[in-house]
Amino acid sequence: MTQHTNFSTRLDDLQKRVETARSAVQAAATESDAKLKERIDRAQADLDQSVQNAQQEVSQTADSARAKWAQLKADTAAKMSDAKANADKRARHVDAKVAAKDADWAETDAAESLDFANWAVENAHLTVLDAIHARAYADQLAKAEVNS
């Protein structure tokens, strides 16, 4: 399997993850508080695992380019809010104004996360195109050397 095919497969996987997230968000809009907390717990566990994986990748990566991306993933994941703790804290709100401020903050945080995801996709688009171009150029030079 070539890197190019691998990039296509990984983009397909990313698209499936977005579709899964969209379905979960749509379903969550009509679910009970208990069901929403269960979803949050699962999503938080997934994110926590992602943080661990990113931190492990940083410690194992020697290649400077890979290390740079691994560190970015680890830093970003570490800065993500602890949604489970926020949901637990939210349950203690008894003041509607405080709860409304918390909801505003949570919505802003969600919007910022989506903006970051958009940036990440745009960045991936550019770097995948660059990688394809770099490989094509290297193959072209190798072919020229063989033919000369």
Coordinates of N, CA and C in Angstrom, one line a residue:
M1 N 0.9 -1.2 0.0 CA 0.0 0.0 0.0 C 0.9 1.2 0.0
T2 N 0.6 2.2 -0.9 CA 1.4 3.4 -1.0 C 0.9 4.4 0.1
Q3 N 1.8 5.3 0.4 CA 1.4 6.4 1.3 C 0.1 7.1 0.8
H4 N 0.0 7.3 -0.5 CA -1.1 8.0 -1.1 C -2.4 7.3 -0.8
T5 N -2.4 6.0 -0.9 CA -3.6 5.2 -0.6 C -3.9 5.2 0.9
N6 N -2.8 5.2 1.7 CA -3.0 5.3 3.1 C -3.6 6.7 3.5
F7 N -3.2 7.7 2.8 CA -3.8 9.1 3.1 C -5.3 9.0 2.8
S8 N -5.7 8.4 1.7 CA -7.1 8.3 1.3 C -7.9 7.5 2.4
T9 N -7.3 6.4 2.8 CA -8.0 5.6 3.8 C -8.1 6.4 5.1
R10 N -7.1 7.1 5.5 CA -7.1 7.9 6.7 C -8.2 9.0 6.6
L11 N -8.3 9.6 5.5 CA -9.3 10.6 5.3 C -10.7 10.0 5.3
D12 N -10.9 8.8 4.8 CA -12.2 8.1 4.9 C -12.5 7.8 6.4
D13 N -11.5 7.4 7.1 CA -11.7 7.1 8.6 C -12.1 8.4 9.3
L14 N -11.4 9.5 9.0 CA -11.8 10.8 9.6 C -13.2 11.2 9.3
Q15 N -13.6 11.0 8.0 CA -15.0 11.3 7.6 C -16.0 10.4 8.4
K16 N -15.7 9.2 8.6 CA -16.6 8.3 9.4 C -16.7 8.8 10.9
R17 N -15.5 9.2 11.4 CA -15.5 9.7 12.8 C -16.4 11.0 12.9
V18 N -16.3 11.8 11.9 CA -17.2 13.0 11.9 C -18.6 12.6 11.8
E19 N -19.0 11.7 11.0 CA -20.4 11.2 10.9 C -20.8 10.6 12.2
T20 N -20.0 9.9 12.9 CA -20.3 9.3 14.1 C -20.6 10.4 15.2
A21 N -19.7 11.4 15.2 CA -19.8 12.5 16.1 C -21.1 13.3 15.8
R22 N -21.5 13.5 14.6 CA -22.7 14.2 14.2 C -23.9 13.4 14.7
S23 N -23.9 12.1 14.5 CA -25.0 11.3 14.9 C -25.2 11.3 16.4
A24 N -24.1 11.3 17.1 CA -24.1 11.3 18.6 C -24.6 12.6 19.1
V25 N -24.2 13.7 18.5 CA -24.7 15.0 18.9 C -26.2 15.2 18.6
Q26 N -26.6 14.7 17.5 CA -28.1 14.8 17.1 C -28.9 14.0 18.1
A27 N -28.4 12.8 18.4 CA -29.1 11.9 19.4 C -29.1 12.6 20.8
A28 N -28.0 13.2 21.2 CA -27.9 13.7 22.5 C -28.9 14.9 22.8
A29 N -29.3 15.5 21.7 CA -30.2 16.7 21.9 C -31.5 16.3 22.5
T30 N -31.9 15.0 22.4 CA -33.2 14.6 23.0 C -33.1 13.6 24.1
E31 N -31.9 13.4 24.6 CA -31.7 12.4 25.6 C -31.8 12.9 27.0
S32 N -32.0 12.0 27.9 CA -32.1 12.4 29.4 C -30.8 12.8 29.9
D33 N -30.8 13.5 31.1 CA -29.6 13.9 31.7 C -28.7 12.7 32.0
A34 N -29.2 11.6 32.4 CA -28.4 10.5 32.7 C -27.7 9.9 31.5
K35 N -28.4 9.9 30.4 CA -27.9 9.4 29.1 C -26.8 10.3 28.6
L36 N -27.0 11.6 28.8 CA -26.0 12.6 28.3 C -24.7 12.5 29.2
K37 N -24.9 12.3 30.5 CA -23.7 12.1 31.3 C -22.9 10.8 30.9
E38 N -23.7 9.8 30.5 CA -23.1 8.5 30.1 C -22.2 8.8 28.8
R39 N -22.8 9.6 27.9 CA -22.1 9.9 26.6 C -20.9 10.7 26.9
I40 N -21.0 11.7 27.9 CA -19.9 12.5 28.3 C -18.8 11.7 28.9
D41 N -19.1 10.7 29.7 CA -18.1 9.9 30.3 C -17.4 9.1 29.3
R42 N -18.1 8.5 28.3 CA -17.4 7.8 27.2 C -16.5 8.7 26.4
A43 N -17.0 9.8 26.0 CA -16.2 10.8 25.2 C -15.0 11.2 26.0
Q44 N -15.2 11.5 27.3 CA -14.0 11.9 28.1 C -13.0 10.8 28.2
A45 N -13.4 9.6 28.4 CA -12.5 8.4 28.4 C -11.7 8.3 27.1
D46 N -12.4 8.5 26.0 CA -11.8 8.5 24.7 C -10.7 9.6 24.6
L47 N -11.1 10.8 25.0 CA -10.1 11.9 25.0 C -9.0 11.6 25.9
D48 N -9.2 11.1 27.1 CA -8.1 10.8 28.0 C -7.2 9.8 27.4
Q49 N -7.7 8.8 26.7 CA -6.8 7.8 26.1 C -6.0 8.5 25.0
S50 N -6.6 9.4 24.3 CA -5.9 10.2 23.2 C -4.8 11.0 23.8
V51 N -5.0 11.6 25.0 CA -4.0 12.3 25.6 C -2.8 11.4 26.0
Q52 N -3.1 10.3 26.6 CA -2.1 9.3 26.9 C -1.3 8.8 25.7
N53 N -2.0 8.6 24.6 CA -1.4 8.1 23.4 C -0.4 9.2 22.8
A54 N -0.9 10.5 22.8 CA -0.1 11.6 22.3 C 1.1 11.8 23.2
Q55 N 1.0 11.7 24.5 CA 2.1 11.8 25.4 C 3.1 10.7 25.2
Q56 N 2.7 9.5 25.0 CA 3.5 8.4 24.7 C 4.3 8.5 23.4
E57 N 3.5 9.0 22.4 CA 4.1 9.3 21.1 C 5.3 10.3 21.2
V58 N 5.1 11.4 22.0 CA 6.1 12.4 22.2 C 7.3 11.7 22.8
S59 N 7.2 10.9 23.8 CA 8.3 10.3 24.4 C 9.0 9.3 23.5
Q60 N 8.4 8.7 22.6 CA 9.0 7.7 21.7 C 9.5 8.2 20.4
T61 N 9.2 9.5 20.1 CA 9.5 10.0 18.7 C 10.8 10.7 18.7
A62 N 11.7 10.3 17.9 CA 13.0 10.9 17.7 C 13.0 11.8 16.5
D63 N 12.3 11.5 15.4 CA 12.2 12.3 14.2 C 11.6 13.7 14.6
S64 N 12.3 14.7 14.2 CA 11.9 16.1 14.6 C 10.5 16.4 14.0
A65 N 10.2 16.0 12.8 CA 8.8 16.4 12.3 C 7.8 15.6 13.0
R66 N 8.0 14.3 13.3 CA 7.0 13.6 14.0 C 6.9 14.1 15.5
A67 N 8.0 14.4 16.0 CA 8.0 14.9 17.4 C 7.2 16.2 17.5
K68 N 7.4 17.1 16.5 CA 6.6 18.3 16.5 C 5.1 18.1 16.5
W69 N 4.7 17.2 15.6 CA 3.2 16.9 15.6 C 2.7 16.2 16.8
A70 N 3.6 15.3 17.3 CA 3.2 14.6 18.5 C 3.0 15.5 19.7
Q71 N 4.0 16.5 19.8 CA 3.9 17.5 20.9 C 2.7 18.4 20.7
L72 N 2.4 18.7 19.5 CA 1.2 19.6 19.3 C -0.1 18.8 19.7
K73 N -0.2 17.5 19.3 CA -1.3 16.7 19.8 C -1.4 16.6 21.3
A74 N -0.2 16.4 21.9 CA -0.2 16.2 23.4 C -0.6 17.6 24.0
D75 N -0.1 18.7 23.6 CA -0.4 20.0 24.1 C -1.9 20.3 24.0
T76 N -2.4 20.1 22.8 CA -3.8 20.4 22.5 C -4.7 19.5 23.4
A77 N -4.4 18.2 23.4 CA -5.3 17.3 24.2 C -5.2 17.7 25.7
A78 N -4.1 18.1 26.2 CA -3.9 18.5 27.6 C -4.7 19.7 27.9
K79 N -4.9 20.6 26.9 CA -5.6 21.8 27.2 C -7.2 21.7 27.1
M80 N -7.6 20.5 26.6 CA -9.0 20.3 26.4 C -9.7 20.3 27.8
S81 N -10.9 20.8 27.9 CA -11.6 20.9 29.1 C -12.0 19.5 29.6
D82 N -12.1 19.3 30.9 CA -12.6 18.1 31.4 C -14.1 18.1 31.5
A83 N -14.7 17.6 30.4 CA -16.2 17.7 30.3 C -16.9 17.0 31.4
K84 N -16.3 15.9 31.8 CA -17.0 15.1 32.9 C -17.0 15.9 34.2
A85 N -15.9 16.6 34.5 CA -15.9 17.4 35.7 C -16.8 18.6 35.6
N86 N -16.9 19.1 34.4 CA -17.9 20.2 34.1 C -19.3 19.8 34.3
A87 N -19.6 18.6 33.8 CA -21.0 18.1 34.0 C -21.3 17.8 35.4
D88 N -20.3 17.3 36.2 CA -20.5 17.0 37.6 C -20.7 18.3 38.4
K89 N -19.9 19.3 38.0 CA -20.0 20.6 38.7 C -21.4 21.3 38.3
R90 N -21.8 21.1 37.1 CA -23.0 21.7 36.6 C -24.2 21.2 37.4
A91 N -24.2 19.9 37.9 CA -25.3 19.4 38.6 C -25.5 20.1 40.0
R92 N -24.4 20.8 40.4 CA -24.5 21.5 41.7 C -25.1 22.9 41.6
H93 N -25.3 23.4 40.3 CA -25.8 24.7 40.1 C -27.3 24.8 40.5
V94 N -27.6 25.8 41.3 CA -29.0 25.9 41.7 C -29.5 27.3 41.2
D95 N -28.6 28.1 40.7 CA -29.0 29.4 40.2 C -29.1 29.4 38.7
A96 N -30.2 29.8 38.2 CA -30.4 29.8 36.7 C -29.4 30.7 36.0
K97 N -29.0 31.8 36.6 CA -28.1 32.7 35.9 C -26.7 32.1 35.8
V98 N -26.3 31.4 36.9 CA -25.0 30.7 36.9 C -25.0 29.6 35.9
A99 N -26.1 28.9 35.8 CA -26.3 27.8 34.9 C -26.2 28.3 33.5
A100 N -26.9 29.4 33.2 CA -26.9 30.0 31.9 C -25.5 30.4 31.5
K101 N -24.7 31.0 32.4 CA -23.3 31.4 32.1 C -22.5 30.2 31.8
D102 N -22.7 29.1 32.5 CA -22.0 27.9 32.3 C -22.3 27.3 30.9
A103 N -23.6 27.4 30.5 CA -24.0 26.9 29.2 C -23.4 27.8 28.1
D104 N -23.4 29.1 28.3 CA -22.7 30.0 27.3 C -21.2 29.6 27.2
W105 N -20.6 29.3 28.3 CA -19.1 29.0 28.3 C -19.0 27.6 27.5
A106 N -19.8 26.7 27.8 CA -19.7 25.4 27.2 C -20.0 25.5 25.7
E107 N -20.9 26.3 25.3 CA -21.2 26.5 23.9 C -20.0 27.1 23.2
T108 N -19.4 28.1 23.8 CA -18.3 28.8 23.2 C -17.1 27.8 23.1
D109 N -16.9 27.0 24.1 CA -15.8 26.0 24.1 C -16.1 25.0 22.9
A110 N -17.3 24.6 22.8 CA -17.6 23.7 21.7 C -17.4 24.3 20.3
A111 N -17.8 25.6 20.2 CA -17.5 26.3 18.9 C -16.0 26.4 18.6
E112 N -15.3 26.7 19.7 CA -13.8 26.8 19.5 C -13.2 25.5 19.1
S113 N -13.7 24.4 19.7 CA -13.2 23.1 19.3 C -13.5 22.8 17.9
L114 N -14.7 23.2 17.4 CA -15.0 22.9 16.0 C -14.1 23.8 15.1
D115 N -13.8 25.1 15.5 CA -12.9 25.9 14.7 C -11.5 25.3 14.7
F116 N -11.1 24.7 15.8 CA -9.8 24.0 15.8 C -9.8 22.8 14.9
A117 N -10.9 22.1 14.9 CA -11.0 20.9 14.0 C -11.0 21.3 12.5
N118 N -11.7 22.4 12.2 CA -11.6 22.9 10.8 C -10.2 23.3 10.5
W119 N -9.5 23.9 11.4 CA -8.1 24.3 11.1 C -7.2 23.0 10.9
A120 N -7.5 22.0 11.7 CA -6.7 20.8 11.6 C -6.9 20.1 10.3
V121 N -8.2 20.1 9.8 CA -8.5 19.5 8.5 C -7.8 20.3 7.4
E122 N -7.9 21.6 7.4 CA -7.2 22.5 6.4 C -5.7 22.2 6.4
N123 N -5.1 22.1 7.6 CA -3.7 21.8 7.7 C -3.4 20.4 7.2
A124 N -4.2 19.5 7.5 CA -4.0 18.1 7.0 C -4.1 18.1 5.4
H125 N -5.0 18.8 4.9 CA -5.2 18.9 3.4 C -3.8 19.4 2.8
L126 N -3.3 20.5 3.4 CA -2.1 21.1 2.8 C -0.9 20.1 3.0
T127 N -0.8 19.5 4.1 CA 0.4 18.7 4.4 C 0.3 17.4 3.6
V128 N -0.9 16.9 3.4 CA -1.0 15.6 2.5 C -0.7 16.0 1.1
L129 N -1.1 17.1 0.6 CA -0.8 17.5 -0.8 C 0.7 17.7 -0.9
D130 N 1.4 18.3 0.1 CA 2.8 18.5 0.1 C 3.5 17.2 0.1
A131 N 3.0 16.2 0.9 CA 3.7 14.9 1.0 C 3.5 14.2 -0.4
I132 N 2.4 14.3 -1.0 CA 2.2 13.6 -2.3 C 3.2 14.2 -3.3
H133 N 3.3 15.6 -3.3 CA 4.2 16.2 -4.2 C 5.6 15.8 -3.9
A134 N 6.0 15.8 -2.7 CA 7.4 15.4 -2.3 C 7.7 14.0 -2.8
R135 N 6.8 13.1 -2.6 CA 7.0 11.7 -3.1 C 7.1 11.6 -4.6
A136 N 6.2 12.3 -5.3 CA 6.3 12.3 -6.8 C 7.6 12.9 -7.3
Y137 N 8.1 14.0 -6.6 CA 9.3 14.6 -7.0 C 10.5 13.6 -6.8
A138 N 10.5 13.0 -5.6 CA 11.6 12.0 -5.3 C 11.6 10.9 -6.3
D139 N 10.4 10.4 -6.6 CA 10.3 9.3 -7.6 C 10.8 9.7 -9.0
Q140 N 10.4 10.9 -9.3 CA 10.9 11.5 -10.6 C 12.4 11.6 -10.7
L141 N 13.0 12.1 -9.6 CA 14.5 12.1 -9.6 C 15.1 10.8 -9.6
A142 N 14.5 9.8 -8.9 CA 15.1 8.4 -8.9 C 15.0 7.8 -10.3
K143 N 13.9 8.1 -10.9 CA 13.7 7.5 -12.3 C 14.7 8.2 -13.2
A144 N 15.0 9.5 -13.1 CA 16.0 10.2 -13.9 C 17.4 9.6 -13.7
E145 N 17.7 9.3 -12.4 CA 19.0 8.8 -12.1 C 19.2 7.4 -12.7
V146 N 18.2 6.6 -12.7 CA 18.2 5.2 -13.3 C 18.4 5.3 -14.8
N147 N 17.7 6.3 -15.5 CA 17.8 6.4 -16.9 C 19.0 7.2 -17.4
S148 N 19.8 7.7 -16.5 CA 21.0 8.5 -17.0 C 22.3 7.6 -16.9

